[in-house]
Short mmCIF file of C-alpha atoms in Angstrom, two decimals:
data_model
loop_
_atom_site.label_atom_id
_atom_site.label_comp_id
_atom_site.label_asym_id
_atom_site.label_seq_id
_atom_site.Cartn_x
_atom_site.Cartn_y
_atom_site.Cartn_z
CA MET X 28 -12.80 48.36 0.55
CA SER X 29 -15.49 49.49 2.93
CA ARG X 30 -16.88 51.87 0.35
CA ARG X 31 -17.07 49.11 -2.22
CA GLU X 32 -18.79 46.84 0.26
CA ARG X 33 -21.32 49.48 0.98
CA ARG X 34 -21.86 49.96 -2.74
CA TRP X 35 -22.36 46.21 -3.23
CA ARG X 36 -24.70 45.94 -0.34
CA GLY X 37 -26.64 49.05 -1.20
CA PRO X 38 -29.28 47.62 -3.55
CA LEU X 39 -29.78 44.58 -1.36
CA HIS X 40 -31.52 46.70 1.22
CA ASP X 41 -34.21 47.41 -1.33
CA GLN X 42 -34.57 43.70 -2.11
CA GLN X 43 -35.42 40.88 0.19
CA ARG X 44 -32.53 40.20 2.55
CA PRO X 45 -30.95 36.80 1.90
CA SER X 46 -32.13 34.34 4.49
CA ARG X 47 -29.50 33.52 7.05
CA GLY X 48 -31.56 30.61 8.27
CA LEU X 49 -31.21 28.85 4.92
CA LEU X 50 -27.44 29.35 4.92
CA VAL X 51 -27.14 27.99 8.45
CA ALA X 52 -29.31 24.98 7.54
CA LEU X 53 -27.19 24.19 4.47
CA VAL X 54 -23.91 24.52 6.37
CA LEU X 55 -25.25 22.27 9.11
CA ALA X 56 -26.32 19.74 6.48
CA CYS X 57 -22.77 19.78 5.06
CA LEU X 58 -21.29 19.26 8.52
CA THR X 59 -23.70 16.38 9.16
CA VAL X 60 -22.70 14.67 5.90
CA MET X 61 -19.02 15.15 6.76
CA SER X 62 -19.35 13.68 10.23
CA LEU X 63 -21.44 10.76 8.92
CA ASP X 64 -18.83 10.04 6.24
CA SER X 65 -16.02 10.16 8.81
CA LEU X 66 -17.48 7.16 10.63
CA SER X 67 -15.70 3.87 10.02
CA ALA X 68 -18.75 2.19 8.46
CA SER X 69 -19.92 5.19 6.51
CA PRO X 70 -23.68 5.44 5.88
CA ILE X 71 -22.74 7.62 2.89
CA ASP X 72 -21.24 4.68 0.97
CA PRO X 73 -24.57 3.42 -0.48
CA ALA X 74 -25.24 6.97 -1.72
CA ARG X 75 -21.74 7.09 -3.22
CA ARG X 76 -22.41 3.83 -4.98
CA ALA X 77 -25.80 5.00 -6.27
CA VAL X 78 -24.36 8.26 -7.62
CA GLY X 79 -21.51 6.24 -9.14
CA GLU X 80 -23.96 3.95 -10.94
CA VAL X 81 -25.45 7.04 -12.62
CA PHE X 82 -22.29 9.02 -13.32
CA GLY X 83 -20.07 6.03 -14.18
CA PRO X 84 -21.75 5.26 -17.52
CA ALA X 85 -21.97 9.00 -18.26
CA GLU X 86 -18.23 9.34 -17.72
CA VAL X 87 -17.50 6.28 -19.87
CA ALA X 88 -19.66 7.67 -22.68
CA SER X 89 -18.15 11.14 -22.43
CA ALA X 90 -14.58 9.81 -22.37
CA GLY X 91 -15.41 7.70 -25.43
CA ALA X 92 -16.70 10.79 -27.23
CA VAL X 93 -13.63 12.82 -26.27
CA ARG X 94 -11.04 10.13 -27.11
CA PRO X 95 -11.05 10.58 -30.93
CA PHE X 96 -10.25 14.27 -30.46
CA THR X 97 -7.45 13.74 -27.98
CA ALA X 98 -5.99 11.17 -30.37
CA VAL X 99 -6.01 13.62 -33.32
CA PRO X 100 -2.56 15.13 -32.69
CA ARG X 101 -1.05 11.65 -32.41
CA TRP X 102 -2.72 10.61 -35.66
CA PHE X 103 -1.30 13.56 -37.53
CA ARG X 104 2.20 13.01 -36.25
CA SER X 105 2.70 9.79 -38.19
CA ARG X 106 0.97 7.70 -40.78
CA ASP X 107 -1.09 4.70 -39.76
CA SER X 108 1.58 2.09 -40.33
CA MET X 109 4.23 4.12 -38.54
CA GLN X 110 1.83 4.63 -35.70
CA GLN X 111 1.41 0.86 -35.38
CA ASP X 112 5.21 0.35 -35.47
CA LEU X 113 5.58 2.97 -32.81
CA LEU X 114 3.01 1.29 -30.57
CA ASP X 115 4.65 -2.10 -31.04
CA LEU X 116 8.06 -0.71 -30.21
CA GLN X 117 6.72 1.10 -27.18
CA ALA X 118 5.09 -2.08 -25.93
CA GLU X 119 8.29 -4.07 -26.51
CA ASN X 120 10.33 -1.38 -24.82
CA SER X 121 8.22 -1.34 -21.68
CA ASP X 122 8.16 -5.11 -21.65
CA LEU X 123 11.97 -5.27 -21.78
CA ARG X 124 12.27 -2.49 -19.24
CA SER X 125 10.02 -4.26 -16.76
CA LYS X 126 12.01 -7.47 -17.31
CA VAL X 127 15.23 -5.65 -16.51
CA ALA X 128 13.59 -3.93 -13.58
CA THR X 129 12.49 -7.13 -11.91
CA GLN X 130 15.61 -9.13 -12.78
CA ASP X 131 17.32 -8.71 -9.41
CA TYR X 132 14.15 -9.43 -7.56
CA ASP X 133 13.44 -12.52 -9.62
CA ARG X 134 16.91 -13.91 -9.20
CA ASN X 135 16.76 -13.44 -5.45
CA ARG X 136 13.41 -15.10 -5.26
CA LEU X 137 14.71 -18.06 -7.22
CA GLU X 138 17.83 -18.40 -5.15
CA GLU X 139 16.19 -17.94 -1.84
CA TYR X 140 13.07 -19.94 -1.62
CA ASP X 141 11.25 -20.47 -4.84
CA GLY X 142 11.38 -22.96 -7.62
CA LEU X 143 11.00 -21.91 -11.21
CA THR X 144 7.33 -22.79 -11.23
CA ALA X 145 6.50 -20.66 -8.24
CA ALA X 146 8.32 -17.65 -9.69
CA ALA X 147 6.62 -18.03 -13.03
CA LYS X 148 3.31 -18.29 -11.28
CA SER X 149 3.95 -15.21 -9.16
CA LEU X 150 4.86 -13.12 -12.18
CA GLY X 151 2.00 -14.26 -14.36
CA TYR X 152 -1.34 -12.70 -13.57
CA SER X 153 -4.64 -12.49 -15.36
CA LEU X 154 -5.45 -8.91 -16.27
CA VAL X 155 -8.78 -7.25 -16.99
CA PRO X 156 -7.99 -4.45 -19.47
CA ALA X 157 -9.60 -1.08 -18.79
CA ARG X 158 -9.31 2.54 -19.82
CA VAL X 159 -9.08 5.56 -17.58
CA VAL X 160 -12.25 7.61 -18.17
CA GLY X 161 -12.18 10.20 -15.40
CA LEU X 162 -9.54 11.96 -13.33
CA GLY X 163 -10.14 13.66 -10.01
CA PRO X 164 -9.15 17.35 -10.02
CA SER X 165 -6.02 18.46 -8.17
CA GLN X 166 -8.26 20.91 -6.33
CA SER X 167 -9.62 17.91 -4.40
CA PHE X 168 -6.09 17.06 -3.20
CA SER X 169 -6.59 13.33 -3.73
CA ARG X 170 -5.27 11.29 -6.66
CA THR X 171 -8.00 9.00 -7.88
CA VAL X 172 -9.17 7.97 -11.33
CA THR X 173 -12.24 6.22 -12.72
CA ILE X 174 -11.72 3.20 -14.99
CA ASP X 175 -14.34 1.68 -17.27
CA ALA X 176 -14.33 -1.80 -15.74
CA GLY X 177 -16.60 -2.58 -12.80
CA SER X 178 -18.14 -5.50 -10.99
CA ASP X 179 -19.55 -6.82 -14.30
CA ALA X 180 -15.95 -7.18 -15.52
CA GLY X 181 -14.95 -9.15 -12.43
CA VAL X 182 -13.38 -6.21 -10.61
CA HIS X 183 -13.87 -5.78 -6.87
CA PRO X 184 -12.26 -3.57 -4.20
CA ASP X 185 -8.62 -4.14 -3.14
CA LEU X 186 -7.34 -5.43 -6.47
CA THR X 187 -4.00 -4.29 -7.89
CA VAL X 188 -4.02 -2.02 -10.95
CA VAL X 189 -0.96 -2.01 -13.24
CA ASN X 190 -0.03 -0.79 -16.71
CA ASN X 191 2.80 -1.51 -19.15
CA ASP X 192 5.31 0.33 -17.01
CA GLY X 193 4.48 -0.79 -13.51
CA LEU X 194 2.22 -0.31 -10.51
CA VAL X 195 -0.64 2.19 -10.88
CA GLY X 196 -2.71 1.74 -7.71
CA ARG X 197 -5.50 -0.27 -6.17
CA VAL X 198 -9.26 -0.45 -6.57
CA LEU X 199 -11.13 1.45 -3.84
CA ARG X 200 -14.76 0.83 -4.79
CA VAL X 201 -16.72 -0.39 -7.76
CA THR X 202 -20.02 0.18 -9.48
CA ARG X 203 -21.40 -2.19 -12.11
CA SER X 204 -19.55 -0.56 -15.00
CA THR X 205 -16.80 1.53 -13.39
CA ALA X 206 -14.27 1.38 -10.59
CA THR X 207 -12.46 4.07 -8.60
CA VAL X 208 -8.70 3.57 -8.37
CA LEU X 209 -6.45 5.14 -5.72
CA LEU X 210 -3.14 6.03 -7.40
CA ILE X 211 0.05 5.19 -5.49
CA VAL X 212 1.08 8.88 -5.63
CA ASP X 213 -1.93 9.83 -3.45
CA ALA X 214 -0.90 11.14 -0.05
CA ASP X 215 -3.12 8.48 1.54
CA SER X 216 -1.51 5.58 -0.30
CA VAL X 217 0.89 3.20 1.44
CA VAL X 218 2.44 0.34 -0.53
CA GLY X 219 4.67 -2.38 0.86
CA GLY X 220 7.85 -2.17 -1.22
CA ARG X 221 10.98 -4.27 -1.57
CA VAL X 222 14.31 -3.15 -2.94
CA GLY X 223 14.99 -5.59 -5.77
CA ARG X 224 18.71 -5.96 -5.19
CA SER X 225 18.91 -6.26 -1.41
CA MET X 226 15.40 -7.66 -0.76
CA GLU X 227 15.01 -5.12 2.05
CA VAL X 228 11.39 -4.31 2.78
CA GLY X 229 9.84 -0.94 3.50
CA PHE X 230 6.82 1.26 2.96
CA LEU X 231 6.17 3.58 0.04
CA HIS X 232 4.19 6.73 0.80
CA GLY X 233 2.71 8.94 -1.91
CA ARG X 234 3.24 12.69 -1.85
CA GLY X 235 -0.04 13.65 -3.46
CA VAL X 236 1.62 15.31 -6.45
CA LEU X 237 1.17 14.38 -10.11
CA GLY X 238 3.44 15.16 -13.04
CA HIS X 239 7.19 15.49 -12.91
CA ASP X 240 7.27 15.99 -9.14
CA GLY X 241 5.18 12.85 -8.62
CA ARG X 242 7.48 10.98 -6.26
CA LEU X 243 7.15 8.34 -3.58
CA ASP X 244 8.99 8.18 -0.27
CA LEU X 245 10.46 4.83 0.75
CA GLU X 246 10.97 4.12 4.41
CA LEU X 247 12.89 0.92 5.08
CA VAL X 248 11.99 -1.20 8.09
CA ASP X 249 15.60 -2.15 8.81
CA ASP X 250 17.44 1.05 9.77
CA THR X 251 20.87 -0.42 9.05
CA ALA X 252 20.12 -1.14 5.40
CA VAL X 253 21.16 1.61 3.02
CA PRO X 254 19.31 1.53 -0.30
CA ALA X 255 21.50 2.21 -3.33
CA LYS X 256 20.72 4.82 -5.93
CA HIS X 257 19.12 3.48 -9.16
CA ASP X 258 17.93 0.33 -7.39
CA THR X 259 14.53 -0.90 -8.49
CA VAL X 260 11.69 -1.12 -5.99
CA VAL X 261 8.99 -3.74 -6.51
CA THR X 262 5.86 -4.47 -4.51
CA TRP X 263 6.26 -6.66 -1.50
CA GLY X 264 2.82 -8.22 -1.73
CA SER X 265 0.66 -9.41 1.09
CA GLU X 266 -1.18 -12.52 2.11
CA GLY X 267 -3.61 -13.62 -0.59
CA GLY X 268 -2.36 -11.01 -3.02
CA GLY X 269 -4.50 -8.17 -1.70
CA PRO X 270 -4.42 -5.25 -2.06
CA TYR X 271 -1.09 -5.42 -3.89
CA VAL X 272 0.30 -8.53 -5.59
CA ALA X 273 4.01 -9.21 -5.21
CA GLY X 274 6.75 -8.38 -7.68
CA VAL X 275 5.20 -5.52 -9.66
CA PRO X 276 7.86 -2.88 -10.49
CA VAL X 277 7.07 0.45 -8.81
CA GLY X 278 9.99 2.76 -9.47
CA ARG X 279 13.66 3.60 -9.24
CA ILE X 280 15.52 5.08 -6.26
CA THR X 281 16.71 8.58 -7.13
CA THR X 282 17.87 10.01 -3.80
CA VAL X 283 18.78 8.48 -0.44
CA TYR X 284 18.52 10.37 2.85
CA SER X 285 19.75 9.28 6.22
CA SER X 286 19.51 11.53 9.22
CA LEU X 287 20.83 10.75 12.68
CA ARG X 288 17.61 11.83 14.31
CA GLU X 289 15.39 9.55 12.30
CA THR X 290 15.59 5.87 12.94
CA ALA X 291 14.74 4.67 9.45
CA GLN X 292 16.45 5.21 6.11
CA ARG X 293 14.53 7.27 3.62
CA ALA X 294 14.76 7.17 -0.13
CA VAL X 295 12.89 8.96 -2.89
CA ILE X 296 11.40 6.81 -5.64
CA ASP X 297 10.70 7.96 -9.17
CA PRO X 298 7.73 5.84 -10.30
CA TYR X 299 7.90 4.10 -13.69
CA VAL X 300 4.30 4.98 -14.46
CA ASP X 301 3.59 8.42 -15.92
CA PHE X 302 0.54 9.38 -13.85
CA GLY X 303 -0.15 12.47 -15.92
CA ALA X 304 -0.83 10.37 -19.03
CA LEU X 305 -2.63 7.28 -17.79
CA ASP X 306 -4.82 5.55 -20.34
CA LEU X 307 -4.81 1.77 -20.75
CA VAL X 308 -4.44 -0.11 -17.47
CA GLY X 309 -4.95 -3.70 -16.31
CA VAL X 310 -6.65 -4.90 -13.14
CA VAL X 311 -4.98 -7.99 -11.67
CA VAL X 312 -7.66 -10.65 -11.11
CA PRO X 313 -7.42 -14.31 -10.06
CA THR X 314 -7.13 -16.67 -13.04
CA GLY X 315 -10.54 -17.91 -14.10
CA THR X 316 -12.47 -14.76 -13.12
CA SER X 317 -15.62 -14.42 -15.18
CA SER X 318 -15.73 -11.09 -16.96
CA ASP X 319 -17.78 -9.18 -19.52
CA ARG X 320 -14.68 -8.69 -21.69
CA SER X 321 -11.59 -10.60 -22.83
CA VAL X 322 -9.19 -11.27 -19.96
CA ILE X 323 -5.43 -11.28 -20.65
CA GLU X 324 -4.08 -14.61 -19.42
CA PRO X 325 -0.61 -15.07 -17.82
CA ASP X 326 0.73 -16.66 -21.02
CA GLY X 327 -0.24 -13.52 -22.97
CA GLY X 328 -3.31 -15.04 -24.63
CA LEU X 329 -6.84 -13.73 -24.51
CA ARG X 330 -9.80 -15.51 -23.07
CA MET G 144 -38.10 27.33 -6.98
CA ASN G 145 -40.23 25.66 -9.57
CA ALA G 146 -39.62 22.16 -10.86
CA VAL G 147 -38.40 23.08 -14.35
CA ARG G 148 -35.86 25.50 -12.97
CA ALA G 149 -34.59 22.90 -10.49
CA LEU G 150 -34.34 20.26 -13.20
CA VAL G 151 -32.45 22.53 -15.60
CA ALA G 152 -30.07 23.63 -12.84
CA ALA G 153 -29.41 20.01 -11.84
CA ALA G 154 -28.80 19.05 -15.47
CA ALA G 155 -26.31 21.92 -15.85
CA VAL G 156 -24.45 20.70 -12.78
CA CYS G 157 -24.33 17.12 -14.12
CA VAL G 158 -22.97 18.22 -17.50
CA ALA G 159 -20.39 20.43 -15.77
CA LEU G 160 -19.29 17.57 -13.54
CA VAL G 161 -18.88 15.06 -16.38
CA LEU G 162 -16.89 17.60 -18.44
CA GLN G 163 -14.74 18.35 -15.43
CA VAL G 164 -13.65 14.75 -14.83
CA THR G 165 -13.51 13.42 -18.40
CA PHE G 166 -12.67 16.25 -20.82
CA PHE G 167 -10.63 18.83 -18.92
CA PRO G 168 -7.99 16.41 -17.53
CA HIS G 169 -6.69 16.23 -21.13
CA LEU G 170 -5.90 19.96 -20.89
CA ALA G 171 -4.96 19.94 -17.21
CA TRP G 172 -1.70 21.26 -15.88
CA ASP G 173 -0.45 19.00 -13.07
CA GLY G 174 -3.99 17.71 -12.69
CA ILE G 175 -5.43 21.16 -11.99
CA VAL G 176 -8.61 21.58 -14.02
CA PRO G 177 -11.15 24.40 -14.27
CA ASN G 178 -13.88 23.94 -11.68
CA VAL G 179 -16.87 24.02 -14.04
CA CYS G 180 -19.35 23.16 -11.27
CA LEU G 181 -18.19 26.25 -9.36
CA LEU G 182 -18.70 28.37 -12.48
CA VAL G 183 -22.29 27.13 -12.78
CA VAL G 184 -22.94 28.01 -9.13
CA VAL G 185 -21.44 31.50 -9.63
CA GLY G 186 -23.59 31.96 -12.74
CA ALA G 187 -26.67 31.06 -10.71
CA ALA G 188 -25.61 33.41 -7.93
CA LEU G 189 -25.16 36.39 -10.27
CA THR G 190 -28.57 35.94 -11.85
CA ARG G 191 -30.70 34.43 -9.10
CA GLY G 192 -29.18 35.62 -5.86
CA PRO G 193 -27.67 33.99 -2.79
CA GLU G 194 -30.49 31.68 -1.69
CA PHE G 195 -30.93 29.80 -4.95
CA ALA G 196 -27.15 29.69 -5.45
CA ALA G 197 -26.49 28.33 -1.96
CA VAL G 198 -29.00 25.51 -2.51
CA LEU G 199 -27.57 24.79 -5.96
CA GLY G 200 -24.07 24.92 -4.45
CA PHE G 201 -25.09 22.31 -1.90
CA VAL G 202 -26.47 19.99 -4.61
CA ALA G 203 -23.48 20.53 -6.94
CA GLY G 204 -20.98 20.08 -4.12
CA LEU G 205 -22.60 16.90 -2.87
CA THR G 206 -22.59 15.47 -6.41
CA LEU G 207 -18.91 16.42 -6.73
CA ASP G 208 -18.27 14.67 -3.40
CA LEU G 209 -20.06 11.45 -4.31
CA ALA G 210 -19.51 10.94 -8.05
CA PRO G 211 -16.49 8.81 -9.00
CA PRO G 212 -13.52 9.25 -8.80
CA ALA G 213 -13.96 11.37 -5.65
CA ASP G 214 -12.55 9.80 -2.52
CA HIS G 215 -12.43 12.57 0.08
CA VAL G 216 -14.88 12.89 3.00
CA ALA G 217 -18.28 13.74 1.50
CA GLY G 218 -19.67 17.18 2.30
CA ARG G 219 -16.43 19.11 1.83
CA TRP G 220 -17.16 20.41 -1.67
CA ALA G 221 -20.79 20.89 -0.61
CA LEU G 222 -19.68 23.23 2.18
CA ALA G 223 -17.25 25.07 -0.13
CA LEU G 224 -19.89 25.63 -2.83
CA VAL G 225 -22.61 26.68 -0.35
CA VAL G 226 -20.25 29.41 0.86
CA VAL G 227 -19.37 30.32 -2.75
CA GLY G 228 -23.02 30.51 -3.79
CA TYR G 229 -23.93 32.68 -0.82
CA VAL G 230 -20.96 35.05 -1.11
CA ALA G 231 -21.22 35.40 -4.91
CA GLY G 232 -24.96 35.97 -4.56
CA ARG G 233 -24.36 38.99 -2.34
CA VAL G 234 -22.61 40.66 -5.30
CA ARG G 235 -25.74 40.58 -7.43
CA ARG G 236 -27.19 43.95 -8.26
CA ASP G 237 -30.37 44.98 -9.96
CA SER G 238 -28.58 45.85 -13.15
CA GLN G 239 -26.95 43.19 -15.27
CA PRO G 240 -23.41 42.66 -13.90
CA GLY G 241 -20.64 43.89 -16.22
CA ALA G 242 -17.80 41.74 -17.52
CA GLY G 243 -15.40 43.12 -14.91
CA THR G 244 -17.75 42.32 -12.04
CA VAL G 245 -18.31 38.79 -13.36
CA LEU G 246 -14.57 38.10 -13.71
CA ALA G 247 -13.81 39.50 -10.26
CA THR G 248 -16.62 37.45 -8.74
CA VAL G 249 -15.37 34.27 -10.43
CA ALA G 250 -11.80 34.88 -9.26
CA ALA G 251 -12.88 35.56 -5.69
CA SER G 252 -15.30 32.59 -5.69
CA SER G 253 -12.66 30.21 -7.04
CA PHE G 254 -10.20 31.36 -4.39
CA ILE G 255 -12.77 31.05 -1.61
CA GLY G 256 -14.09 27.68 -2.85
CA THR G 257 -10.74 25.89 -3.10
CA SER G 258 -9.55 27.47 0.15
CA VAL G 259 -12.65 26.38 2.10
CA PHE G 260 -12.21 22.87 0.67
CA ALA G 261 -8.55 22.79 1.71
CA LEU G 262 -9.31 24.17 5.18
CA SER G 263 -12.01 21.56 5.78
CA GLY G 264 -9.35 18.97 4.91
CA LEU G 265 -7.08 20.40 7.60
CA VAL G 266 -9.88 20.21 10.18
CA LEU G 267 -10.73 16.62 9.22
CA ARG G 268 -7.01 15.68 9.25
CA GLU G 269 -7.05 14.49 5.67
CA PRO G 270 -3.50 14.03 4.32
CA ALA G 271 -1.53 17.20 4.86
CA ILE G 272 -0.47 19.17 1.80
CA GLY G 273 2.43 21.64 1.88
CA PHE G 274 1.51 25.31 1.95
CA GLY G 275 3.46 26.05 -1.24
CA GLU G 276 1.65 23.37 -3.17
CA LEU G 277 -1.67 24.43 -1.72
CA LEU G 278 -1.11 27.99 -2.89
CA GLU G 279 -0.09 26.77 -6.34
CA VAL G 280 -3.26 24.70 -6.69
CA VAL G 281 -5.48 27.54 -5.47
CA LEU G 282 -3.91 30.19 -7.72
CA LEU G 283 -3.77 28.00 -10.84
CA GLY G 284 -7.38 27.05 -10.15
CA VAL G 285 -8.27 30.76 -10.12
CA VAL G 286 -6.43 31.30 -13.42
CA TRP G 287 -8.22 28.35 -15.03
CA ASP G 288 -11.64 29.46 -13.81
CA VAL G 289 -11.12 33.04 -15.01
CA LEU G 290 -9.91 31.76 -18.41
CA LEU G 291 -13.02 29.64 -18.80
CA THR G 292 -15.43 32.34 -17.61
CA PRO G 293 -16.05 33.86 -21.09
CA LEU G 294 -17.04 30.42 -22.39
CA VAL G 295 -19.17 29.16 -19.51
CA LEU G 296 -20.72 32.10 -17.68
CA PRO G 297 -22.61 33.85 -20.55
CA PRO G 298 -24.63 30.75 -21.56
CA VAL G 299 -25.21 29.72 -17.94
CA MET G 300 -26.36 33.21 -16.92
CA ALA G 301 -28.54 33.53 -20.02
CA MET G 302 -30.12 30.19 -19.19
CA PHE G 303 -30.89 31.13 -15.59
CA ARG G 304 -32.19 34.54 -16.69
CA ARG G 305 -34.60 32.95 -19.17
CA LEU G 306 -35.92 30.69 -16.44
CA GLU G 307 -36.73 33.75 -14.36
CA PRO G 308 -39.07 35.98 -16.36
CA ASP G 309 -40.00 38.32 -13.53
CA ARG G 310 -36.93 39.34 -11.55
CA SER G 311 -38.82 41.42 -9.02
CA LEU G 312 -40.45 38.29 -7.62
CA ALA G 313 -37.15 36.56 -7.02
#
């Protein structure tokens, strides 16, 4: 090792020695940026926004150019008409599945405190459709994606993002044409969840893993309640519908843990959404939001 | 560092970044993609030496930190790529580096880069990641970067070499 090092360093003695001052200056600059960004009101945010305004459209354009190629295998697998049938069936399937998934929750809501109108209202949202154009690398250890709808489309921070299957995440920040979405599997993400059958509330924490191991941990507030396996968990929702609206299916309980030392019950949730293959998503916006594209209304129509 | 060279280097970083977030996720395994920005910095280091590469690493890292969909504390990738640029630049020799040297440098740089990023996360108390998963991400990242080296490094190094007609003045 030492011999190799000497060999590597050898020719450098003939050249100019690399400046240590420059290295120190750059490292200090990095540390300064880090400490500035760690402040609660980060002075880096305007810079983030400015860089986003430049790179957002570039990402949208690049994703648009790449999409035909990523769709090629799918196109070859079946003819056009079959492809359409398949899409229709898939849409119907996820629609039925989400109906089944929220059935318990809906019934409880109806029985407990809501009339039919209120329930219908709470389950019907206006959605701004968007496509995922950029994914953060796993090397960054955070699970975020870029979508191609921004403030021009009526999107602003702290809105819920869903797809056909269930809850995807929430909007962190927007530029004019793009938005950054924090996925619920991110290790930073906390979602208020409710077990559909028992109406028990708890908190869902992401594990920061995508793919087949992408799970969420549910911690129930009431330590006497034992969640049942295969129960559906839906969002709990908060005042004013932000950041997560109520009643969106999140996932299914796969394992339940209870230890004597811990005060709360823990359960592992398998999310309905396949985070490795995100494409078309919808951002939940208040009805009547003005947008640069067609908004999907609660009754299923377009505006 | 003249203006043309700086512009070309910045453009290379931008292209690398856009490819990294839009194209490579389609090929990714568990979200782990090749770090194309890191490859550009290593290419600069092997042709232009540690000082240019450290500056380019800072610019590339900061862009990686700020461009959507990044959400971690800004400056972490900048620090990782400054270290990578400096360390990889020390490998540079007068002769043109051989394929083995380039691959070894890329593997070491990828390992160092992702590790420095992960360590800075520990210091800043960003969400903790298990050691097993951390190792998996780092090692798969190395494999990806080495696989992509034959496609990315030759054009990048050729580009930087053309922008530097007289090496003795570097």
